[in-house]
Short mmCIF file of C-alpha atoms and ligand atoms in Angstrom, two decimals:
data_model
loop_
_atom_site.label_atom_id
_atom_site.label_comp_id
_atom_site.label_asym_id
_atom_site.label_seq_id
_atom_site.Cartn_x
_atom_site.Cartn_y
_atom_site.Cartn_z
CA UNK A 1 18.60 -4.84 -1.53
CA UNK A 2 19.12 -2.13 -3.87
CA UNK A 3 15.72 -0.09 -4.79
CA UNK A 4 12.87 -1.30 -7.24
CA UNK A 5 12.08 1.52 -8.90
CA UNK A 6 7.70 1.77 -8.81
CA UNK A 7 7.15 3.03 -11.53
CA UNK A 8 7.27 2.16 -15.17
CA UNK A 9 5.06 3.77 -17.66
CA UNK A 10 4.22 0.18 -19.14
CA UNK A 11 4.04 -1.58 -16.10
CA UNK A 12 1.76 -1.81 -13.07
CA UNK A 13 3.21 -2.75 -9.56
CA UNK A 14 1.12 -4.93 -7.75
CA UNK A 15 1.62 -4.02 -3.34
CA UNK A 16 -0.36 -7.22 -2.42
CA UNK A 17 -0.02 -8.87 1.08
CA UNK A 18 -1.40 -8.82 3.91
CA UNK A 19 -3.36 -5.98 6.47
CA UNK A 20 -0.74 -6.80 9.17
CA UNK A 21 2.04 -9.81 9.62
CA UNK A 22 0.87 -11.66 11.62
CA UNK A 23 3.96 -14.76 11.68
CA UNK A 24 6.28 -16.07 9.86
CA UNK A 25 4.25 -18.82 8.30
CA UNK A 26 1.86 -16.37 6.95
CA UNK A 27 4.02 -13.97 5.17
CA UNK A 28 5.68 -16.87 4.00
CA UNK A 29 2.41 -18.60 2.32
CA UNK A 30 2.27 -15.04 0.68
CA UNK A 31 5.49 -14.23 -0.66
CA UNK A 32 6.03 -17.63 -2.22
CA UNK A 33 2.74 -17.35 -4.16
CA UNK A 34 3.55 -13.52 -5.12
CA UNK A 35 6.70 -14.70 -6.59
CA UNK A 36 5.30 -17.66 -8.31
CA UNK A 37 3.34 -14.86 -10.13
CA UNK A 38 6.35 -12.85 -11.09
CA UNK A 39 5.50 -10.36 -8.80
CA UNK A 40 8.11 -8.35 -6.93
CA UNK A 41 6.61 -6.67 -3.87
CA UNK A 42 4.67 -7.44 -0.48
CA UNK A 43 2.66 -5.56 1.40
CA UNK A 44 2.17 -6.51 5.52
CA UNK A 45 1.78 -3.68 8.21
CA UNK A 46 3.77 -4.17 11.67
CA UNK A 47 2.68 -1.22 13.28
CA UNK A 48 -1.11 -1.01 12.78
CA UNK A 49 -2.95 2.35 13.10
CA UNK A 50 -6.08 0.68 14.55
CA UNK A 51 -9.46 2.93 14.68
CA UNK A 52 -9.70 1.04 18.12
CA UNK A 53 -7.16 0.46 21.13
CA UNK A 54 -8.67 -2.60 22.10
CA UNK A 55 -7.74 -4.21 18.50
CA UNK A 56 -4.55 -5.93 17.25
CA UNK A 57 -1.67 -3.37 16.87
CA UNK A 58 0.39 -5.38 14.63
CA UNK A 59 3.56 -6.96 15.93
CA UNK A 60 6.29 -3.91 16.05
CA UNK A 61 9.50 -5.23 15.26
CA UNK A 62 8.91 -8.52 15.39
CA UNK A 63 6.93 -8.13 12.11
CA UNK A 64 9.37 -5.76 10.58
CA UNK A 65 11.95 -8.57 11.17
CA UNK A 66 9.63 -11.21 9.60
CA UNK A 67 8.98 -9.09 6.71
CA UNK A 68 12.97 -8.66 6.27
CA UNK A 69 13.52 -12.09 6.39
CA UNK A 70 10.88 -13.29 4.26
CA UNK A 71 11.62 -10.75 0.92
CA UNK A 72 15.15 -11.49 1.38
CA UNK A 73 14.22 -15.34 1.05
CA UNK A 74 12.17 -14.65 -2.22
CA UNK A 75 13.81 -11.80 -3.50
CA UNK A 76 10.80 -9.41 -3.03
CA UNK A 77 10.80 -5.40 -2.25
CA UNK A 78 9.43 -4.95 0.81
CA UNK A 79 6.32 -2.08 2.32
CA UNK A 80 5.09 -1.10 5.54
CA UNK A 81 3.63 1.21 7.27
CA UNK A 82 5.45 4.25 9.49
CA UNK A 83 2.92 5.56 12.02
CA UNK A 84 5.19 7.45 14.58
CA UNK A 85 8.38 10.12 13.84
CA UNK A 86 10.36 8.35 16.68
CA UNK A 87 9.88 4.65 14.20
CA UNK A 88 11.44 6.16 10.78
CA UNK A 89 14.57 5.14 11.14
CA UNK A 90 13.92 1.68 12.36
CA UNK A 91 11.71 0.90 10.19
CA UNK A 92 13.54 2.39 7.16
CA UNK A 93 16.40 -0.32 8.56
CA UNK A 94 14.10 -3.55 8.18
CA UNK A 95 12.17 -2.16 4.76
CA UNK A 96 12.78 -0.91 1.07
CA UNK A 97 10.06 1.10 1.04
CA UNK A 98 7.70 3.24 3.46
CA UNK A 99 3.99 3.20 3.57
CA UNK A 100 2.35 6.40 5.00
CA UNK A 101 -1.57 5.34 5.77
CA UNK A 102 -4.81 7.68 5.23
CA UNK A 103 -5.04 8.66 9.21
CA UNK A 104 -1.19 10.36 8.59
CA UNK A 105 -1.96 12.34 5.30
CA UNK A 106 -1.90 15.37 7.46
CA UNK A 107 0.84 14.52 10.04
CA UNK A 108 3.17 16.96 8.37
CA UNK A 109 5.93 16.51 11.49
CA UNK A 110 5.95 12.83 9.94
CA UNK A 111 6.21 14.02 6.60
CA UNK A 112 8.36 16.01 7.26
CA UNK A 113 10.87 13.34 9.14
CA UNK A 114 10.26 10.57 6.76
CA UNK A 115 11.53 13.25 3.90
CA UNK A 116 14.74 14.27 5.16
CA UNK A 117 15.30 10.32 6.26
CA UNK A 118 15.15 9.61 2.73
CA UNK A 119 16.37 12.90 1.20
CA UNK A 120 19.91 10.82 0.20
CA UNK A 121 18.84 7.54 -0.02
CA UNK A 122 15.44 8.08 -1.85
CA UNK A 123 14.12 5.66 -0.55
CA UNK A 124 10.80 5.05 -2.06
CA UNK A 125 7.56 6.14 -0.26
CA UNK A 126 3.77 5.15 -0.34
CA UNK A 127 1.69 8.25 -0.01
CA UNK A 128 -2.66 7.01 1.15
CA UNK A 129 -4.56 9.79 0.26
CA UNK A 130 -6.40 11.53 4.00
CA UNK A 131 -9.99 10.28 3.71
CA UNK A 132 -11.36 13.29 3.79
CA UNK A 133 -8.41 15.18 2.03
CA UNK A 134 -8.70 16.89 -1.69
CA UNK A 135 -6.55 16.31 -4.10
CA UNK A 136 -4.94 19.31 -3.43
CA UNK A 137 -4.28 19.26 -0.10
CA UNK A 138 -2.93 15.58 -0.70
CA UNK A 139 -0.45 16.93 -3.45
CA UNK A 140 0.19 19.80 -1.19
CA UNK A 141 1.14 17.63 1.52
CA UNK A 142 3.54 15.24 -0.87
CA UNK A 143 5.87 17.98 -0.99
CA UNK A 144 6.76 18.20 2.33
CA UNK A 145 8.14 14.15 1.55
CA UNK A 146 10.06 15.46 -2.31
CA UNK A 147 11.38 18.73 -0.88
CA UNK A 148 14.24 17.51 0.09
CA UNK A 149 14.94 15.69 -2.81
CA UNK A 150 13.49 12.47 -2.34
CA UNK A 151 11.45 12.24 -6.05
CA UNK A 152 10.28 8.64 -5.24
CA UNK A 153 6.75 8.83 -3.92
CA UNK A 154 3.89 7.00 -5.14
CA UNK A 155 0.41 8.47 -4.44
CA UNK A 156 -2.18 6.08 -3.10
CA UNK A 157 -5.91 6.21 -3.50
CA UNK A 158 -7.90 4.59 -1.22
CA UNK A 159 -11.21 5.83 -0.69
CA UNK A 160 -12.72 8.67 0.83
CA UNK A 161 -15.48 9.43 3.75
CA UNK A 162 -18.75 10.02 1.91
CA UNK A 163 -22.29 9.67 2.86
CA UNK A 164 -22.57 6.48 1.19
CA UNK A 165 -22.25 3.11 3.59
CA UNK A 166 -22.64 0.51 1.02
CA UNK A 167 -19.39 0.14 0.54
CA UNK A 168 -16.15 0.48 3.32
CA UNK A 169 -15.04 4.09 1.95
CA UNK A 170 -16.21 5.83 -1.78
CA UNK A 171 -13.12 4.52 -4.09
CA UNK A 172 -12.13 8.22 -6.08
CA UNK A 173 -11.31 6.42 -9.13
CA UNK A 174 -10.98 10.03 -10.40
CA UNK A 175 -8.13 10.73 -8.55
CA UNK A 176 -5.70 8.34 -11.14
CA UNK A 177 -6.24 10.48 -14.32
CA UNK A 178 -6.87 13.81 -11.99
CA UNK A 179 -3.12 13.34 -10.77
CA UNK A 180 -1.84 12.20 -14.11
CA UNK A 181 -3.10 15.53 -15.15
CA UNK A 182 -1.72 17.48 -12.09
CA UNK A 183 1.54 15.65 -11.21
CA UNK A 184 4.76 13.68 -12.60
CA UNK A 185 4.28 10.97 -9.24
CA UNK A 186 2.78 7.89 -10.16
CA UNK A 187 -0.28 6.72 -8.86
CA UNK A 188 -1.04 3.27 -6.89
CA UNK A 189 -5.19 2.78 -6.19
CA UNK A 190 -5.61 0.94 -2.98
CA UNK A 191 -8.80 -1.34 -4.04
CA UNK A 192 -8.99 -3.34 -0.35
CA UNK A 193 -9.92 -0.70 2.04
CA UNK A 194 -12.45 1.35 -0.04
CA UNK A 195 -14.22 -2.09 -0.60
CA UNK A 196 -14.42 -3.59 2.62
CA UNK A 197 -15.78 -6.56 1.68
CA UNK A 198 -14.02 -9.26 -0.52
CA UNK A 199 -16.33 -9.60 -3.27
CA UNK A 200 -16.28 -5.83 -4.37
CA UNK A 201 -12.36 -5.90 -4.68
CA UNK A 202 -12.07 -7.34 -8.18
CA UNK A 203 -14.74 -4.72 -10.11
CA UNK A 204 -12.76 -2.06 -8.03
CA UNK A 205 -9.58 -3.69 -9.38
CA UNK A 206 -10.62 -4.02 -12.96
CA UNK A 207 -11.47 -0.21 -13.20
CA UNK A 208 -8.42 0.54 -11.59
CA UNK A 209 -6.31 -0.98 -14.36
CA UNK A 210 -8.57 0.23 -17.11
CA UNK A 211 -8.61 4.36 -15.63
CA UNK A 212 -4.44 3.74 -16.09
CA UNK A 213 -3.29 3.32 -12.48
CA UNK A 214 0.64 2.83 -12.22
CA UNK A 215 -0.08 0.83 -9.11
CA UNK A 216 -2.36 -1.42 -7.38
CA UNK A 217 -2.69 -2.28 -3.48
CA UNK A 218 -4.83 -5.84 -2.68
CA UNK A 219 -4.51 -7.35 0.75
CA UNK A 220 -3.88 -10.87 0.34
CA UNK A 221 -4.25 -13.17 3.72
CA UNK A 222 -3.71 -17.30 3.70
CA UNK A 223 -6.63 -17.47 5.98
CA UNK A 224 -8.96 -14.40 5.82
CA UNK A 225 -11.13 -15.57 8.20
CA UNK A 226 -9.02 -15.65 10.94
CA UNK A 227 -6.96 -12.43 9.75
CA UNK A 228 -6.03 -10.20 13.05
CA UNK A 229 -7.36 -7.01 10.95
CA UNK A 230 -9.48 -6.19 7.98
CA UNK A 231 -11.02 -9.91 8.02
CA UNK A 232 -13.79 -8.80 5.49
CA UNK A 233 -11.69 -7.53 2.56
CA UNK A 234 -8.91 -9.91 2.49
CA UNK A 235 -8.51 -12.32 -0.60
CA UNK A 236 -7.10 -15.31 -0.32
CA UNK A 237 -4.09 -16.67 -2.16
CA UNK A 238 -5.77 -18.58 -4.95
CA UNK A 239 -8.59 -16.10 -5.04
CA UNK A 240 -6.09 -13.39 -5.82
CA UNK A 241 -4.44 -15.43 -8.32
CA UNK A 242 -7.53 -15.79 -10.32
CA UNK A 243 -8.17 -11.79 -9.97
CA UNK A 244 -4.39 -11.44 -11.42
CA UNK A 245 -4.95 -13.38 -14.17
CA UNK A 246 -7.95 -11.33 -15.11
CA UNK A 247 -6.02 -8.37 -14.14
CA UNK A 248 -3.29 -9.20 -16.44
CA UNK A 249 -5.97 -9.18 -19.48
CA UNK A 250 -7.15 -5.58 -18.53
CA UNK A 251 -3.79 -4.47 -18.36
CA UNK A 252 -2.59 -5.63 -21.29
CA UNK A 253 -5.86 -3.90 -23.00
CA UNK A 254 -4.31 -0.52 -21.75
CA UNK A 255 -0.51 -1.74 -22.81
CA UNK A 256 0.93 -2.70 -19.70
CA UNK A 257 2.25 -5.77 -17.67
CA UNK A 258 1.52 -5.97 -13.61
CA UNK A 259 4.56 -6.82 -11.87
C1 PEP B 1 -3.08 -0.32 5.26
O1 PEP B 1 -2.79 -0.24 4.05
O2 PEP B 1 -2.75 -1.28 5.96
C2 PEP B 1 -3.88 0.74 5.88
C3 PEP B 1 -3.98 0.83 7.22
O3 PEP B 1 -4.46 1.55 5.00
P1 PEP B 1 -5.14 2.99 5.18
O4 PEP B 1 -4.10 3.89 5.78
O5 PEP B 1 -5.50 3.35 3.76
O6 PEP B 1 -6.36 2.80 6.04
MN1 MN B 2 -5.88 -3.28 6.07
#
């Protein structure tokens, strides 16, 4: 498919899905209700950079050919996560666009790879912010993705190591009009993994909307009970449909559509 372009200064685009595919049922259940909303993205990761060995890895290929099949079936862009050099290439061949998560920020020989990969094809890229990175460093490090001419990266807040444990990770919700200030790149705010718990994610939402984010990420599962990673923090399909709709009002208080 050709590219989506992210960014549009009235519109927000929603990255929902799920953590990690997990089948083709699931993405399925996912996609089909994400474009019954007029949304046009999903979100799943295949290969899963687990704080643990001994926890699900996501499904390598396999998942990357799921998510293929199912956004060509619904006409949806498509995101996941790179994790390794040796990957960019196949993954780049089963997605539009590449994720890189918080534990890469600083993995500049992946930076660097996934930037010349897409230095012709621009592929658009998904830049989590390190959890213990500055703002700085993290624009710092986005150059080594744009300079070689790839302009289409999308910085992505989503919560930073603090003392604080009530919630997963401290959401910087200063971040979206600190980079607006800084830097032409859009900005996405990832509102899943800084709340860690399911019942946080629409207050984290709302503000996100209302401080003018160009993006937002919400992991979206048909069963997040039984979800293979990030059980806690996943909304489930009608759940998240309710949170869009009140989404959609706080958006269109700030001027924009979510799509
Ligand atoms: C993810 O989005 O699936 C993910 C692993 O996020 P992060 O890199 O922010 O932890
Ligand atoms: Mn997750």
């Amino acid at each position: 498919m050709t590219y989506v372009p992210y960014h549009k200064k009235d519109t927000i685009t929603m990255l929902a899905g799920p953590c990690s595919i997990e089948g083709p049922e699931q993405l399925d259940t996912v996609a089909s209700a994400l474009k019954g909303e007029g949304l046009t993205w999903i979100r799943g990761g295949a290969f899963k950079p687990r704080s643990s060995p001994y926890s699900f890895q996501g499904m390598g290929v396999e998942g990357l050919r799921i998510m293929a099949e199912v956004g060509a079936r619904y006409g949806l862009g498509t995101l996941t996560e790179v994790v390794d050099t040796a990957h960019v290439d196949l993954v780049s061949s089963y997605v539009d666009a590449l994720q890189i998560g918080t534990r890469n920020m600083a993995n500049f020989e992946l930076l660097k790879r996934i930037g010349s990969a897409t230095a012709v094809n621009h592929k658009p890229i998904l830049f989590k912010r390190g959890m213990a990175a500055t703002i700085d460093e993290w624009l710092s490090a986005a150059e080594y993705l744009t300079a070689d001419g790839n302009p289409n990266v999308m910085l992505c807040e989503r919560g930073l190591r603090t003392f604080e444990t009530a919630t997963r990770f401290t959401l910087d919700i200063s971040a979206v009009p600190v980079i607006h200030k800084r830097s032409l790149l859009p900005v996405c705010v990832d509102v899943s993994h800084p709340a860690g718990q399911v019942d946080l994610v629409p207050a984290l939402a709302k503000a996100a909307v209302a401080a003018g984010c160009d993006s937002l990420m919400i992991e979206v599962h048909p069963d997040p009970p039984h979800a293979k990673s990030d059980a806690s923090q996943q909304l489930t399909v009608e759940d998240f449909k309710a949170l869009l709709a009140d989404l959609r009002t706080v958006a269109a208080a700030v001027g924009k559509t979510i799509v």
